[in-house]
Coordinates of C-alpha atoms and ligand atoms in Angstrom, one line a residue:
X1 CA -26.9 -49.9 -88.1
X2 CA -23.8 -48.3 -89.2
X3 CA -25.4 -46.0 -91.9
X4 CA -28.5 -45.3 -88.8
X5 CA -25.3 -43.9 -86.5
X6 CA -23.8 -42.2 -89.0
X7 CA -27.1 -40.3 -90.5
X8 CA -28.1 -39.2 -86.5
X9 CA -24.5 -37.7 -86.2
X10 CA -24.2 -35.9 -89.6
X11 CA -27.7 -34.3 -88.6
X12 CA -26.3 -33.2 -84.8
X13 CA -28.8 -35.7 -83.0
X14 CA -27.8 -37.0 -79.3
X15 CA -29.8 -39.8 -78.8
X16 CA -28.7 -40.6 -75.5
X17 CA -31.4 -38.2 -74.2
X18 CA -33.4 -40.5 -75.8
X19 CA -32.5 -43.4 -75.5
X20 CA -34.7 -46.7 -73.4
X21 CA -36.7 -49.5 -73.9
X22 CA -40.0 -48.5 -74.5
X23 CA -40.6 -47.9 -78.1
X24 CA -38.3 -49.8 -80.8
X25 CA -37.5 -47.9 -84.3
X26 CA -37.7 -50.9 -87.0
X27 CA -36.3 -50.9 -90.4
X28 CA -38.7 -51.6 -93.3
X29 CA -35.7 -52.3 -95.1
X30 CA -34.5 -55.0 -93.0
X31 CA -36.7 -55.9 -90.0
X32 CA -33.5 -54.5 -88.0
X33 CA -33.9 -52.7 -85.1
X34 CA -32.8 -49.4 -85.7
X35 CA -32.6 -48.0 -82.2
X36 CA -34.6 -48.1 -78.9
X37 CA -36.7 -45.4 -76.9
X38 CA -37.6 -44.4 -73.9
X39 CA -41.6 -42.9 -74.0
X40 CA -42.8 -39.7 -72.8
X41 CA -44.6 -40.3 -69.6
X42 CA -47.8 -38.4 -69.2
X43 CA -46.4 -36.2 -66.6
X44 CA -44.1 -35.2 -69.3
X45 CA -46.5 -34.6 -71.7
X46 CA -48.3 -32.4 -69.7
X47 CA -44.4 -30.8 -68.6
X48 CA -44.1 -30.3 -72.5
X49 CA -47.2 -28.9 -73.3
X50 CA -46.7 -26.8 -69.7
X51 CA -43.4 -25.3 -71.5
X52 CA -44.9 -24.9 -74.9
X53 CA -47.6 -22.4 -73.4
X54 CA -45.0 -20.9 -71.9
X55 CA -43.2 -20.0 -75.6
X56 CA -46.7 -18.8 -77.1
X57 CA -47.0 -15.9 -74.3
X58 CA -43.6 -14.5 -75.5
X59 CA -43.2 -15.6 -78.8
X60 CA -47.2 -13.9 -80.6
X61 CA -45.7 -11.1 -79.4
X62 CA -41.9 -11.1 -81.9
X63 CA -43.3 -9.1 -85.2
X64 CA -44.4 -12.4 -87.6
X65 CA -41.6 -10.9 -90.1
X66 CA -39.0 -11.6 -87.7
X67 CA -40.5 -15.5 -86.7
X68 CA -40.6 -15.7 -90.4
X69 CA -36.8 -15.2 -90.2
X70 CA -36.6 -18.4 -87.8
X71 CA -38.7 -20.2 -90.3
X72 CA -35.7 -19.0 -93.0
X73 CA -32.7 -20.1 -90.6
X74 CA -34.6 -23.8 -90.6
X75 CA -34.8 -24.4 -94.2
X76 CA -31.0 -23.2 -94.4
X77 CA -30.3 -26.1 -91.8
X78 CA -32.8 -28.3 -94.2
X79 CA -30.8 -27.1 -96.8
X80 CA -27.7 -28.1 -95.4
X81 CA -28.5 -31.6 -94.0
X82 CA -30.7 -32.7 -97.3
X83 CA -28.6 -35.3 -98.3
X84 CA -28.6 -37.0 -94.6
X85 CA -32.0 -36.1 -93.6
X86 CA -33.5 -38.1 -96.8
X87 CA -31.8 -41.1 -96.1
X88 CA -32.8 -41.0 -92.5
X89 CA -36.5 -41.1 -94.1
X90 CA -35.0 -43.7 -96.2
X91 CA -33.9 -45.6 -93.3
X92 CA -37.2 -45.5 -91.4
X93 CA -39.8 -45.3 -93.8
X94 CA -38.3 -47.1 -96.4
X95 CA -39.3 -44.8 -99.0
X96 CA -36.6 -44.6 -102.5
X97 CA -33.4 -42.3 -101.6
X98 CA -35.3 -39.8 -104.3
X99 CA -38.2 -39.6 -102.4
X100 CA -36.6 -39.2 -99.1
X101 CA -34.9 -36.3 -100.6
X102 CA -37.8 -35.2 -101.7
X103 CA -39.7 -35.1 -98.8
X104 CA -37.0 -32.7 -97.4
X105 CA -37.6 -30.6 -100.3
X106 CA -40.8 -29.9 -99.4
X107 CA -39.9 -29.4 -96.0
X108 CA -37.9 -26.5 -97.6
X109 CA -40.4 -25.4 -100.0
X110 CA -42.9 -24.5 -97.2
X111 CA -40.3 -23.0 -95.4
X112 CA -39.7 -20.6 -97.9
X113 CA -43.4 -20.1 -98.6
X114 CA -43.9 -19.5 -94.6
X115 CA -41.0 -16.9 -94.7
X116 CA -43.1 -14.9 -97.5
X117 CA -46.2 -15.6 -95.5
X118 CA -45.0 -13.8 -92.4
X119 CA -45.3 -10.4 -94.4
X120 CA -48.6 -11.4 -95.8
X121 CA -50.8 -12.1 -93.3
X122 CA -53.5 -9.8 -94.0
X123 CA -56.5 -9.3 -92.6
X124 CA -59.5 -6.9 -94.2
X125 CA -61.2 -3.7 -94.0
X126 CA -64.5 -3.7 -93.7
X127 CA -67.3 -0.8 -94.9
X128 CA -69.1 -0.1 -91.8
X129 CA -72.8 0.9 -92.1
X130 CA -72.7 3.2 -89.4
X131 CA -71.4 7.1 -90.0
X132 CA -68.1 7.6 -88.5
X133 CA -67.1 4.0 -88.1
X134 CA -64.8 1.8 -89.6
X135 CA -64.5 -2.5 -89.2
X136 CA -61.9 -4.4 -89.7
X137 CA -60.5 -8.1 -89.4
X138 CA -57.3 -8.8 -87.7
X139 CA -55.5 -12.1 -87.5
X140 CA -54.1 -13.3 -84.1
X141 CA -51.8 -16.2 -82.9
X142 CA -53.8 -18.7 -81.7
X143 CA -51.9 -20.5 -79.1
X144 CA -50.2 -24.1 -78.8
X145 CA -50.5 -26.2 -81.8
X146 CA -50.6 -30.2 -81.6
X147 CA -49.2 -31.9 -84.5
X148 CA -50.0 -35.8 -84.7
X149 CA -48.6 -37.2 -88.0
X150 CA -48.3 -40.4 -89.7
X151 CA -45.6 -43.0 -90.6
X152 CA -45.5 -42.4 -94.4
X153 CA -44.1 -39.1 -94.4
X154 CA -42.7 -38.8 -92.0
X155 CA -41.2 -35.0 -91.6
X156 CA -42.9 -33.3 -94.3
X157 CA -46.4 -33.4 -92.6
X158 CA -44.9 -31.7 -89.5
X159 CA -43.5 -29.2 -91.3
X160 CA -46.8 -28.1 -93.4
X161 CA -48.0 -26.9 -89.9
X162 CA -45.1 -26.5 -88.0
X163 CA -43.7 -23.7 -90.6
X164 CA -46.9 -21.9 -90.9
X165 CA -48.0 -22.3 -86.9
X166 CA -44.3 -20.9 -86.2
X167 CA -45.0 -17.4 -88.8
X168 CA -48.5 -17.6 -87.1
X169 CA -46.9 -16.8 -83.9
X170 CA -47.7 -20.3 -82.2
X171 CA -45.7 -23.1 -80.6
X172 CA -45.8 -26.5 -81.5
X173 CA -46.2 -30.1 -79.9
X174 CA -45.2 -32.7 -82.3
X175 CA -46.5 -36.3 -81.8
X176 CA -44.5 -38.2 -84.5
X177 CA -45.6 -42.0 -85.4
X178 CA -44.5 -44.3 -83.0
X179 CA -43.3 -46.1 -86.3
X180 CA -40.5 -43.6 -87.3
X181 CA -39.4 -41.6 -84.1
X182 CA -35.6 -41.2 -85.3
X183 CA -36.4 -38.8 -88.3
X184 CA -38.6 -36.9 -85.7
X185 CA -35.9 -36.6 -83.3
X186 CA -32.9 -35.2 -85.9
X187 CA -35.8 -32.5 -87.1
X188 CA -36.3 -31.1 -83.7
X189 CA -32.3 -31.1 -83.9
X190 CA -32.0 -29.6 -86.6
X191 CA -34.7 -26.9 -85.5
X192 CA -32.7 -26.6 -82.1
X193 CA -29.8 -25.4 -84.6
X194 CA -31.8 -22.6 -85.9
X195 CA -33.1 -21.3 -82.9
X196 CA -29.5 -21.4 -81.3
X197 CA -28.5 -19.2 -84.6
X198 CA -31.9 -16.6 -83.9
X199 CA -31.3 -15.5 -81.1
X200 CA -32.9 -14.8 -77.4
X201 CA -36.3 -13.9 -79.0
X202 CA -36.8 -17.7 -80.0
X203 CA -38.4 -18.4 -76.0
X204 CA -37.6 -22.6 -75.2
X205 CA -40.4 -24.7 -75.8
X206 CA -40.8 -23.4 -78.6
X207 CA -41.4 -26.4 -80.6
X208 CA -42.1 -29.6 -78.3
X209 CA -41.2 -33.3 -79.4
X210 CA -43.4 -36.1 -77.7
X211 CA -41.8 -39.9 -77.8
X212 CA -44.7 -41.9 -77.6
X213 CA -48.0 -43.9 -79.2
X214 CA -51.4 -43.2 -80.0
X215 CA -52.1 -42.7 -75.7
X216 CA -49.5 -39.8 -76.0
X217 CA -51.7 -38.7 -78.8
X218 CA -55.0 -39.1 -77.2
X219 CA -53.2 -36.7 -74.5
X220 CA -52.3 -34.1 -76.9
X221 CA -56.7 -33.9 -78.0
X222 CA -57.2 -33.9 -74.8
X223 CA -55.5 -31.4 -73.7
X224 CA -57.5 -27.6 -73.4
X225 CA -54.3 -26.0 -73.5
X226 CA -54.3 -26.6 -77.0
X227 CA -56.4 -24.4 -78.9
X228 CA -56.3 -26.7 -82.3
X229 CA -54.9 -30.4 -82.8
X230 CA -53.3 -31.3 -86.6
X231 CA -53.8 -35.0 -87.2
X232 CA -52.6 -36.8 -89.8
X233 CA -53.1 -40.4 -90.4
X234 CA -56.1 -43.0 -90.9
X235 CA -60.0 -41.9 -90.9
X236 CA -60.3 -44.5 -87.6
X237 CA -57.4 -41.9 -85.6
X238 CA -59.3 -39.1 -87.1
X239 CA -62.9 -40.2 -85.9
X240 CA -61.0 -40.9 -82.5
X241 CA -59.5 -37.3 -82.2
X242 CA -62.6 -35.5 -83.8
X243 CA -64.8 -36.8 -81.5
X244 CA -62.4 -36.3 -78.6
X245 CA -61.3 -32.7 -79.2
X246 CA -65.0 -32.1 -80.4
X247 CA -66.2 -33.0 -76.7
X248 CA -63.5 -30.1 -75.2
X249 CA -65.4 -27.7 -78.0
X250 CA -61.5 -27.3 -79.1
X251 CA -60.6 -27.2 -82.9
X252 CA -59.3 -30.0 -84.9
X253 CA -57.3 -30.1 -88.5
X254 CA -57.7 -34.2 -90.1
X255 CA -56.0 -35.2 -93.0
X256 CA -56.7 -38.9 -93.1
X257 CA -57.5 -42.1 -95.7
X258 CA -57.8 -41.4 -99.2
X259 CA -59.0 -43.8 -101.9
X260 CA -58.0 -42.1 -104.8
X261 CA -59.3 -42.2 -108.9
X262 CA -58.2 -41.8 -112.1
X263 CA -60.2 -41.6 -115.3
X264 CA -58.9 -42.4 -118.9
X265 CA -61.0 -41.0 -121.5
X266 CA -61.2 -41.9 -125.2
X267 CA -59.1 -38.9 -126.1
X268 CA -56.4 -39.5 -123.4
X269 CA -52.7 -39.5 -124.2
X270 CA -51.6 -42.6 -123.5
X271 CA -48.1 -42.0 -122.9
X272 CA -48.4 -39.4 -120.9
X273 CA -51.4 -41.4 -118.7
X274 CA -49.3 -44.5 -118.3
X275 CA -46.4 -42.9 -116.6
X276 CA -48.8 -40.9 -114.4
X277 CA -50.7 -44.6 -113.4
X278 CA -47.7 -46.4 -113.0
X279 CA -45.7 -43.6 -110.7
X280 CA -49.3 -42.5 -108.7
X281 CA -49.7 -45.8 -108.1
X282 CA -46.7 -47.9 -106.9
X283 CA -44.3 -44.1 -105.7
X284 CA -43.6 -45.3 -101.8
X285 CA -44.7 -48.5 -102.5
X286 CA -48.6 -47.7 -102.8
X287 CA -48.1 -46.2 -99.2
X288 CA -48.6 -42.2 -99.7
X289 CA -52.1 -40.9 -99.0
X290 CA -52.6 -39.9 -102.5
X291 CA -51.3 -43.2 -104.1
X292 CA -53.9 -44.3 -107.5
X293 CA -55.8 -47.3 -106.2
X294 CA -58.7 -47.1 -108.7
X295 CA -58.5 -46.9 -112.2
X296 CA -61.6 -46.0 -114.8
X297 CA -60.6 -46.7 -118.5
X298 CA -62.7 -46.2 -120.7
X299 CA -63.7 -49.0 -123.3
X300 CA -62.0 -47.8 -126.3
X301 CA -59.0 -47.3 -124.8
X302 CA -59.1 -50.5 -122.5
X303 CA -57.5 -53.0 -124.3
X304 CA -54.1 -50.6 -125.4
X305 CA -53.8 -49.7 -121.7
X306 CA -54.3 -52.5 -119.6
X307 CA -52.0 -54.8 -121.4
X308 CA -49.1 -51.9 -121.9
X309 CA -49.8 -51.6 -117.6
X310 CA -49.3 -55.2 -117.1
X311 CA -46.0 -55.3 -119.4
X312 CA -44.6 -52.0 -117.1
X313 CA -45.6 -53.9 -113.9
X314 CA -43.7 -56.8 -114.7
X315 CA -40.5 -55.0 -115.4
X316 CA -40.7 -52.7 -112.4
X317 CA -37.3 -52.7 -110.1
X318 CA -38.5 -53.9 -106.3
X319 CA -35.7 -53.6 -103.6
X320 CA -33.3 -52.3 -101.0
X321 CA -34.4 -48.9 -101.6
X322 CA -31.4 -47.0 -100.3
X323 CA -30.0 -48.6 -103.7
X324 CA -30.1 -46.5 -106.9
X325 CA -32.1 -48.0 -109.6
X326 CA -35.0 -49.7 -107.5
X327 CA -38.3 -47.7 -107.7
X328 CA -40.5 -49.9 -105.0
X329 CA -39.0 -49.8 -101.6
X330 CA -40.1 -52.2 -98.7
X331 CA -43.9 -52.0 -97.3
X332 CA -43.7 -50.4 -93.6
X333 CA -43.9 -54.2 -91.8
X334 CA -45.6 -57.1 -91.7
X335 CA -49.1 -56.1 -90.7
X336 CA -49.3 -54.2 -94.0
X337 CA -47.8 -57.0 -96.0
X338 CA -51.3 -59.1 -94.5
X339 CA -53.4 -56.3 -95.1
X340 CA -52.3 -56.4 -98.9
X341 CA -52.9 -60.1 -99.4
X342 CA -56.4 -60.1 -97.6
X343 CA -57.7 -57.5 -100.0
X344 CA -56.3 -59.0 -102.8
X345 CA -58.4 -62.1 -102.0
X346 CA -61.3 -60.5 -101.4
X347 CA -61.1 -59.1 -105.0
X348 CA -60.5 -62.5 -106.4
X349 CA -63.6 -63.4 -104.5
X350 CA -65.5 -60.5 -105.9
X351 CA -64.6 -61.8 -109.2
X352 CA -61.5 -59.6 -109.8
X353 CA -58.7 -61.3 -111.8
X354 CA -55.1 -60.1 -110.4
X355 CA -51.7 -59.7 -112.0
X356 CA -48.8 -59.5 -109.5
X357 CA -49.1 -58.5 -105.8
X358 CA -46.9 -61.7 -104.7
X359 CA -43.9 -61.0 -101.9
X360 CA -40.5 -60.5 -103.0
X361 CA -37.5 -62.1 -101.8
X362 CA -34.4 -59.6 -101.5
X363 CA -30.7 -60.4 -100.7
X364 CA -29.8 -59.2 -97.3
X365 CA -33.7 -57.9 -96.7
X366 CA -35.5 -61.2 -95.9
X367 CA -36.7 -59.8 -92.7
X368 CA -38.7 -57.1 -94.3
X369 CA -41.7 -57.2 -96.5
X370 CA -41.3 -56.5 -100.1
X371 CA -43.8 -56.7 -102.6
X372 CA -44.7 -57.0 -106.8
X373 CA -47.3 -53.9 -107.6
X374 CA -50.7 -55.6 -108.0
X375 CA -53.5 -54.8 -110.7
X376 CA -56.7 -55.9 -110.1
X377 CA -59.2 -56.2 -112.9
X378 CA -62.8 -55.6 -111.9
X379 CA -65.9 -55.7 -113.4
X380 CA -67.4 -53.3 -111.7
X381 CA -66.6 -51.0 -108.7
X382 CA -67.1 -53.5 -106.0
X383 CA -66.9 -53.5 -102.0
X384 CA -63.5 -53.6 -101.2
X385 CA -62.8 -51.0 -104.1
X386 CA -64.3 -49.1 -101.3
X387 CA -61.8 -49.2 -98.2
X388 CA -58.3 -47.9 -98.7
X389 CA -55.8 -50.6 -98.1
X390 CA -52.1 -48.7 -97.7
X391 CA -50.2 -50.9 -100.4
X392 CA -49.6 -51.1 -104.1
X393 CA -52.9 -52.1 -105.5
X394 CA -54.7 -50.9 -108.3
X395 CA -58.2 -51.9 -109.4
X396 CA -58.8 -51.2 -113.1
X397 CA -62.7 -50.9 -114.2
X398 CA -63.8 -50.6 -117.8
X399 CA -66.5 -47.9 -118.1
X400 CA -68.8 -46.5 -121.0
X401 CA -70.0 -43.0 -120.0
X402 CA -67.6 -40.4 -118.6
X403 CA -70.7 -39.5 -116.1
X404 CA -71.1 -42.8 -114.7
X405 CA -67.0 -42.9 -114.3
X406 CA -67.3 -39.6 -112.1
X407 CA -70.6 -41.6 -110.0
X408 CA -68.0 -44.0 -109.2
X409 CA -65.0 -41.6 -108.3
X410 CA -67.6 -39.9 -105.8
X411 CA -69.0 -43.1 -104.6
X412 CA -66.7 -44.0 -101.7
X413 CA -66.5 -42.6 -98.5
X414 CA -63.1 -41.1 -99.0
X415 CA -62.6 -38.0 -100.6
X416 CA -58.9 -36.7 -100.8
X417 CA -57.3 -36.6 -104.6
X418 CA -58.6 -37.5 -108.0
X419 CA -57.4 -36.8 -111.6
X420 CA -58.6 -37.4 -115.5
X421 CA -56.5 -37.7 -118.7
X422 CA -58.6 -35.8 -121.3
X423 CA -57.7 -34.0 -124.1
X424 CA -61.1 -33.3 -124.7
X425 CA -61.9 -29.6 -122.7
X426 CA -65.5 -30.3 -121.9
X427 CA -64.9 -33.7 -120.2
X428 CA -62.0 -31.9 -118.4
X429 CA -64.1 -28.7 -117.1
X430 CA -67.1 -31.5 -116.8
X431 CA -64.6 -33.2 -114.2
X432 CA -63.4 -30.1 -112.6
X433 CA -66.9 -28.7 -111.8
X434 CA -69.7 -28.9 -109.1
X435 CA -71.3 -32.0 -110.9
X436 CA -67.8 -33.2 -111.2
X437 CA -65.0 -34.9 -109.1
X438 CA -66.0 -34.2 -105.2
X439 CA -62.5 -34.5 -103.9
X440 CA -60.6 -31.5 -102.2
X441 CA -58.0 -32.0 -105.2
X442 CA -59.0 -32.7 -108.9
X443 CA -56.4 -33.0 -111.5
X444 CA -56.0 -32.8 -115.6
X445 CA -53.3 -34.9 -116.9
X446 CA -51.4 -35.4 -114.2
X447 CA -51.7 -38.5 -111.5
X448 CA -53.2 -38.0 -108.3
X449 CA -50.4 -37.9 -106.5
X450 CA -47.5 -35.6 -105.3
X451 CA -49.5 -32.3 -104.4
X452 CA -47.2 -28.8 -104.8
X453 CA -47.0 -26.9 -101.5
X454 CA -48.9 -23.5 -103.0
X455 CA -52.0 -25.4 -103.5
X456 CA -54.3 -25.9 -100.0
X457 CA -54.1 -29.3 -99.6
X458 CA -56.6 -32.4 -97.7
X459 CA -59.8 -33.7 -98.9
X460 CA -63.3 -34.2 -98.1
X461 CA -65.6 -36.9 -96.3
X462 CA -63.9 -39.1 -94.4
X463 CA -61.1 -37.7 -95.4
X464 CA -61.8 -35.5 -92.6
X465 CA -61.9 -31.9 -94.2
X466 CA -58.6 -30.1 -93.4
X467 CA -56.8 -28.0 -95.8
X468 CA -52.9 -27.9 -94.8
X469 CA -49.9 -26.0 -96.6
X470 CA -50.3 -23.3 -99.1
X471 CA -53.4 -20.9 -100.5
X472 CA -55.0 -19.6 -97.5
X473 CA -54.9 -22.5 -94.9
X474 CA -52.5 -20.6 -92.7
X475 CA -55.7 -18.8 -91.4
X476 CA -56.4 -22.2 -89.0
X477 CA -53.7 -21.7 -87.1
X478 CA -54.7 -18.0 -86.0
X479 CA -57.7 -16.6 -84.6
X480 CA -59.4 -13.8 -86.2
X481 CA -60.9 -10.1 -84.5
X482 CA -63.6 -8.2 -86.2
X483 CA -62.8 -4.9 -84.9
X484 CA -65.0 -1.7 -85.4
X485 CA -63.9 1.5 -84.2
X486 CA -66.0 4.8 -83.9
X487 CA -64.4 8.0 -84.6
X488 CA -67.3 10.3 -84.8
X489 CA -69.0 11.9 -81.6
X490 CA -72.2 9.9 -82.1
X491 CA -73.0 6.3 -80.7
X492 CA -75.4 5.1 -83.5
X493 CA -76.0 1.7 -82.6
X494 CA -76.6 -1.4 -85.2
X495 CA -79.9 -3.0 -86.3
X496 CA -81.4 0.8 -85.9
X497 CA -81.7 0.5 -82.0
X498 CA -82.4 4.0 -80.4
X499 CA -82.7 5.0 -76.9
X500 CA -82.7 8.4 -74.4
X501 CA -80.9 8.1 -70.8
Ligands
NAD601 P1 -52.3 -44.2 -87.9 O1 -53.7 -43.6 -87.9 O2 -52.1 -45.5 -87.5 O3 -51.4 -43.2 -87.0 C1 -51.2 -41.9 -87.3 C2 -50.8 -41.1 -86.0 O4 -51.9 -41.1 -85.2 C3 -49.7 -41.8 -85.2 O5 -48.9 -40.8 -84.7 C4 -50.5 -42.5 -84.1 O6 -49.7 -42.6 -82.9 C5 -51.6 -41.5 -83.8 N1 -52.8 -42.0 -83.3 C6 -53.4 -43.2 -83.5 N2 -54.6 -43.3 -82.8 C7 -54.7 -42.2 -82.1 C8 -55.7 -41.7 -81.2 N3 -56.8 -42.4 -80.9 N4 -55.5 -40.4 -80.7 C9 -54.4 -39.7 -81.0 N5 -53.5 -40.1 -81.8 C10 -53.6 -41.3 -82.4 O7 -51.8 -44.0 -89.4 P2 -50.5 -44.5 -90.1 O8 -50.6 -46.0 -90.4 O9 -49.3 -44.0 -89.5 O10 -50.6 -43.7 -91.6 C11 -51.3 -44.2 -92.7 C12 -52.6 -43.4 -92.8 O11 -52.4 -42.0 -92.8 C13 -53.3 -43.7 -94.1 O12 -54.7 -43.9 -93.9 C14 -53.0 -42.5 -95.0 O13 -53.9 -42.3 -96.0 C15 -53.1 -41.4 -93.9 N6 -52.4 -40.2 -94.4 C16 -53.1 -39.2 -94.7 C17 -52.5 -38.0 -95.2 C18 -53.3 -36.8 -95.6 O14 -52.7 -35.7 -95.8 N7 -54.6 -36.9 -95.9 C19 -51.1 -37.9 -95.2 C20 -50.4 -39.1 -94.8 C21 -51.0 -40.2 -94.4

């Protein structure tokens, strides 16, 4: 509780403004309370969004070089408060202290990219067909933009659109998970810092935090005011908010579920493949949306692998993870704990034999819902190999034939990160191309996991489709002008149209 009060006040945060009874911040660490909220009504909502419209009308009019120079002064206050922000995502989301921190990093990372971004944002000039004419594209703000995000990371999702809505010339409303409010609440501190450094040309309302649960959500898709909703979180949200902001003909961005794949071919190193599995697939405690749940090894590589896995699993530090040395942290509460042990029986009942995946008693922690890292050995790829279940399991199937390995990376319904260890360059260009992996992100020895911000990141299917962060995906948070502009003294008109008045 101590370390909680102490975190909020390095990072500048008042919580007495938000401060009730509504909405309780719980520690996966401990089961603790951390602190309780009051919730955004919808009147306030609606106030919110009301003041965030407001912003947009003053601020898609500061040249995007100069918002890019807001987007610098953040990642300077990032910068600064590194150390205090990571464990606040520490605190709340129970991910290891390095991964905290390194959630902030990318936080920074796209900050910087955004800054570089708000000099680049080109449009194209187009050869007219006409004499005397000339066409161009020009990129516009686009207005308010909703971001909904999930528990598991808590700030760093936010900040993949926030940074680039900001250089777009947008405002922001930010929905955080109703599981991890606090970290929420000391970034829009930290972002009031910056602004107060800027200057009068950052309007209020800029960026807009919501307190609140999946209603205050639904109010955000609902909204027209918003020209594009971000949602981040599971495909049963994202069919929720499609469907919703789909019926108002307004635009939605989903990064949901993922149910990712790795392959290990004959010619794999082995070293090298066995630190990716074992980090891809128990980093934040199985919870990231990339995490490795299935594994394909192939048969003459098999029995090396699998028993050199089991050995690691064993050995793996579970714990406290504010405490150096552990690598698995808590699982986010108890509903996830049950979601873990009903999948794990439903692979024993589809013949799967299991090592591990028990719950682990910790000093100090017994409220909370620590686990052992379970491998599943399957005989084939069955149902529940299907359905991503948010916790440290992965299912390990032998296979024969590298196609029939990619048939059953593309056979589930999700469709956000996959990788292969090859040495061998036509199994690796085999994976990488049409007939290959049908993720949005396909990977040569290295895991699935832990995307770099310069890449355009989400995934396919039910994964919903979005691309967030770097490459081009800035262009979904603007709105583009095809422009064509006569400067001859002739009106020749397209598709050869001719008329006398
Ligand atoms: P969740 O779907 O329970 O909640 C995510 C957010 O959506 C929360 O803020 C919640 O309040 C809001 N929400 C829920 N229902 C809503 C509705 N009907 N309308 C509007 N808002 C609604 O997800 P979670 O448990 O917090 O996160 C875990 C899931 O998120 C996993 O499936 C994971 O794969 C996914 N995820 C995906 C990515 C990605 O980039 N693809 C990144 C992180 C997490």
């Amino acid at each position: 509780m101590e370390n909680i009060k102490h975190a909020l006040n390095t990072l500048g945060v008042d919580l007495a403004r938000y401060e009730g009874s509504d909405l309780h911040s719980v520690s996966p660490i401990s089961g603790a309370t951390l602190a309780s909220l009051r919730c955004d009504t919808p009147q306030q909502v609606s106030d919110r969004i009301a003041r965030a419209h407001a912003a947009f009308a003053q601020w898609r009019m500061v040249p995007a070089p100069r918002r890019g120079e807001l987007v610098r002064l953040f990642g300077e206050e990032l910068r600064t408060h590194k150390d205090a922000l990571g464990r606040l995502v520490t605190m709340e989301a129970g991910k290891i202290l390095q991964e905290g921190w390194g959630e902030v990093q990318e936080m920074i990372d796209i900050c910087d990219f955004a800054v570089g971004l708000s000099r680049q944002l080109y449009g194209l000039t187009i050869a007219s067909e006409r004499p005397g004419h000339r066409m161009m594209e020009t990129w516009h703000p686009l207005g308010v933009v909703g971001v909904i995000s999930a528990f598991n990371f808590p700030v760093a999702v936010w900040s993949w659109n926030a940074a680039l809505a900001f250089v777009c010339g947008n405002s922001v409303v930010w929905k955080p998970s109703e599981k991890t409010p606090l970290t929420a609440i000391a970034v829009q501190s930290l972002f009031e810092k910056a602004v107060a450094r800027f200057g009068n040309d950052a309007p209020e309302g800029l960026s807009e935090l919501i307190i609140g649960g999946r209603e205050a959500g639904a109010a955000l898709v609902d909204d027209a005011r918003l020209p594009l909703v971000s949602a981040t979180g599971s495909t049963r949200m994202g069919r929720e908010v499609a469907v919703r902001c789909a019926q108002r003909l307004g635009r939605s961005l989903l990064e949901l579920g993922g149910n990712n794949a790795m392959i290990v071919a004959p010619s794999a190193d082995l070293e090298l493949a066995t630190r990716a599995i074992v980090f891809s697939a128990v980093g934040t405690a199985g919870q990231r949306c990339t995490s490795l749940r299935r594994l394909f090894v192939h048969d003459s590589v098999y029995d090396t692998l699998v028993p050199r896995l089991k050995k690691v699993y064993d050995t793996l530090p579970v714990g406290n993870p504010l405490e150096p040395g552990n690598l698995i942290g808590p699982l986010i509460d108890a509903a996830a704990f049950e979601a873990m042990q009903t999948a794990l029986d439903k692979a024993r009942m589809e013949g799967g034999k299991v090592h591990g995946g028990e719950r682990v008693s910790v000093a100090g922690c017994e409220g909370a819902y620590y686990v052992k890292p379970a491998l599943a050995e399957m005989a084939e790829q069955t149902g529940i190999m299907h359905h991503e279940t948010f916790a440290p399991i992965l299912y390990i199937v032998r296979y024969g034939k590298i196609e029939q390995a990619i048939a059953w990376n593309n056979a589930v319904p999700q469709g956000l990160s996959s990788s292969i260890f090859t040495t061998d360059v036509r199994e690796a260009e085999l994976f990488m191309s049409a007939a290959g992996s049908d993720c949005g992100i396909a990977n040569v020895n290295i895991g699935p996991s832990g995307a770099e911000i310069g890449g355009a990141f989400g995934g396919e299917k039910e994964t919903g489709g979005g691309r967030e962060s770097g490459s081009d995906a800035w262009k979904a948070y603007m709105r583009r002008a095809t422009n064509t502009i006569n400067y001859s003294h002739a009106l020749p008109l397209a598709q050869g149209i001719s008329f006398d008045i």
